[in-house]
Amino acid sequence: MFEDSLMESGGKIKTRSKYWMIATFTFNGIILAAMIIYPLINPEALPHTALTAMLSAPPPPPPPPPPPPPQQIVKPIKMVSEIDQGLHAPTKIPKDIKMLKEDAAPPPTMGVAGMSGMGSGSGSALGVMGGIGTAPSPVVKVAPPKGPTRVSSGVMQGAKISGQTPVYPPIARAAHVSGAVVLHAIISKEGTIKNLSVISGPEMLKSSALEAVQTWRYKPYLLNGEPTEVDTQITVNFNIGGGA
């Protein structure tokens, strides 16, 4: 009995669901058909923007670029020089040809302008030429320099004729100080020391070098045969083993 009731209820449920499914599909189909057919019958119902987008034509393509300007044709100009123009063959031959005669050049005159009173003719010319040939040659003298002449220390060392020998200071020898004292000197035209100053050297040896060099004498330095002052350097060497 329970089983019969279950079987009967199951059959009813299947039959009803089948009808509902068919009815649902039919209703949905009617709605979809109405949505498709209605705009076709009444196009005014569609949005205006959609119709404009559907019916508007695509924009025209951009215009082509303008053609390039025509190139200017440059015609070469043939340049004809005046020489080429003057060397062409004559078009007409003249009947009469005139000969041009040039005046003869005047004979050469042997003389000097402004010296007509000294003679005339070839004799005066020969006298002038002879006087020029026997004239003495000019003597060129070189002016002596205004200041002392710069001379190397080696040259002036060979021109030394007298003078004291520098004495090695005992304090410097005890301190084992040695080296060279370089002096700047102006030697007069007579060969004596005019100005003397120290350029470089050990301090303990400078005074001894100055006292000795102040007494030195040199041969006069000749420039163009004339004695002149000399600007030079004097070097005094102090060695512990050999003295100054």
Short mmCIF file of N, CA, C and O in Angstrom, two decimals, residues 17 53 67 72 79-80 91-92 113 122 125 130 135 139 144 155 157 174-175 178 182 191 194-195 219 224 232:
data_model
loop_
_atom_site.label_atom_id
_atom_site.label_comp_id
_atom_site.label_asym_id
_atom_site.label_seq_id
_atom_site.Cartn_x
_atom_site.Cartn_y
_atom_site.Cartn_z
N SER A 17 6.19 18.16 -14.19
CA SER A 17 7.46 18.85 -14.54
C SER A 17 7.63 18.89 -16.04
O SER A 17 8.17 19.86 -16.60
N ALA A 53 24.96 55.46 -35.46
CA ALA A 53 26.20 54.69 -35.60
C ALA A 53 26.07 53.64 -36.68
O ALA A 53 27.03 53.32 -37.38
N PRO A 67 51.92 67.72 -54.17
CA PRO A 67 53.12 67.30 -54.94
C PRO A 67 54.29 68.24 -54.66
O PRO A 67 54.10 69.41 -54.34
N GLN A 72 63.94 73.74 -60.33
CA GLN A 72 64.36 74.76 -61.27
C GLN A 72 65.53 74.26 -62.11
O GLN A 72 66.50 73.72 -61.57
N MET A 79 81.23 80.99 -70.30
CA MET A 79 82.02 82.20 -70.15
C MET A 79 83.13 82.19 -71.20
O MET A 79 83.88 81.21 -71.32
N VAL A 80 83.21 83.26 -71.91
CA VAL A 80 84.23 83.41 -72.95
C VAL A 80 85.15 84.53 -72.53
O VAL A 80 84.70 85.66 -72.28
N THR A 91 87.20 88.75 -89.89
CA THR A 91 86.14 88.49 -90.89
C THR A 91 86.39 89.25 -92.20
O THR A 91 85.95 88.82 -93.26
N LYS A 92 87.12 90.40 -92.12
CA LYS A 92 87.41 91.20 -93.31
C LYS A 92 88.90 91.49 -93.39
O LYS A 92 89.54 91.69 -92.37
N ALA A 113 123.72 114.19 -64.05
CA ALA A 113 122.83 115.34 -64.05
C ALA A 113 123.27 116.35 -63.00
O ALA A 113 123.64 115.98 -61.88
N SER A 122 132.65 112.88 -73.41
CA SER A 122 133.18 111.67 -72.78
C SER A 122 134.25 111.98 -71.78
O SER A 122 134.50 111.21 -70.85
N ALA A 125 132.72 112.42 -68.43
CA ALA A 125 132.23 111.14 -67.93
C ALA A 125 133.36 110.29 -67.42
O ALA A 125 133.26 109.64 -66.38
N GLY A 130 136.53 107.87 -63.11
CA GLY A 130 137.82 107.68 -62.48
C GLY A 130 137.83 108.13 -61.05
O GLY A 130 138.47 107.53 -60.18
N ALA A 135 138.15 106.52 -55.09
CA ALA A 135 137.67 107.00 -53.78
C ALA A 135 138.01 105.98 -52.71
O ALA A 135 137.93 104.77 -52.93
N VAL A 139 135.16 103.49 -43.66
CA VAL A 139 135.55 102.74 -42.47
C VAL A 139 134.35 102.67 -41.55
O VAL A 139 133.78 103.70 -41.18
N PRO A 144 130.90 100.99 -29.04
CA PRO A 144 131.10 100.11 -27.89
C PRO A 144 129.80 99.97 -27.11
O PRO A 144 128.96 100.87 -27.10
N VAL A 155 136.51 81.91 -19.48
CA VAL A 155 137.36 82.86 -20.22
C VAL A 155 138.08 83.79 -19.26
O VAL A 155 139.28 84.07 -19.39
N GLN A 157 138.79 83.26 -16.15
CA GLN A 157 139.73 82.53 -15.31
C GLN A 157 141.10 82.47 -15.97
O GLN A 157 142.14 82.55 -15.31
N ALA A 174 137.13 72.68 10.92
CA ALA A 174 136.80 71.86 12.09
C ALA A 174 135.40 71.27 11.97
O ALA A 174 135.15 70.15 12.43
N ALA A 175 134.51 72.02 11.33
CA ALA A 175 133.14 71.54 11.17
C ALA A 175 132.97 70.70 9.91
O ALA A 175 131.85 70.27 9.62
N SER A 178 132.61 72.09 3.44
CA SER A 178 133.31 72.29 2.18
C SER A 178 132.26 72.62 1.11
O SER A 178 131.06 72.49 1.31
N VAL A 182 129.95 80.77 -5.19
CA VAL A 182 129.78 81.41 -6.50
C VAL A 182 129.58 82.90 -6.27
O VAL A 182 128.68 83.31 -5.51
N GLY A 191 140.96 95.94 -15.32
CA GLY A 191 141.12 94.58 -14.83
C GLY A 191 140.95 94.43 -13.34
O GLY A 191 141.22 93.35 -12.80
N LYS A 194 135.36 95.68 -9.47
CA LYS A 194 134.57 96.84 -9.08
C LYS A 194 133.46 96.46 -8.11
O LYS A 194 133.39 97.00 -7.02
N ASN A 195 132.62 95.58 -8.50
CA ASN A 195 131.49 95.13 -7.67
C ASN A 195 131.59 93.63 -7.48
O ASN A 195 131.82 92.89 -8.44
N LYS A 219 143.66 90.68 -16.93
CA LYS A 219 144.03 91.41 -18.13
C LYS A 219 142.80 92.17 -18.65
O LYS A 219 141.69 91.65 -18.61
N ASN A 224 136.61 94.79 -29.99
CA ASN A 224 136.92 95.61 -31.16
C ASN A 224 138.16 96.48 -30.93
O ASN A 224 138.24 97.64 -31.35
N THR A 232 130.72 88.92 -15.11
CA THR A 232 131.05 87.50 -15.09
C THR A 232 130.78 86.91 -13.72
O THR A 232 130.37 87.64 -12.79
#
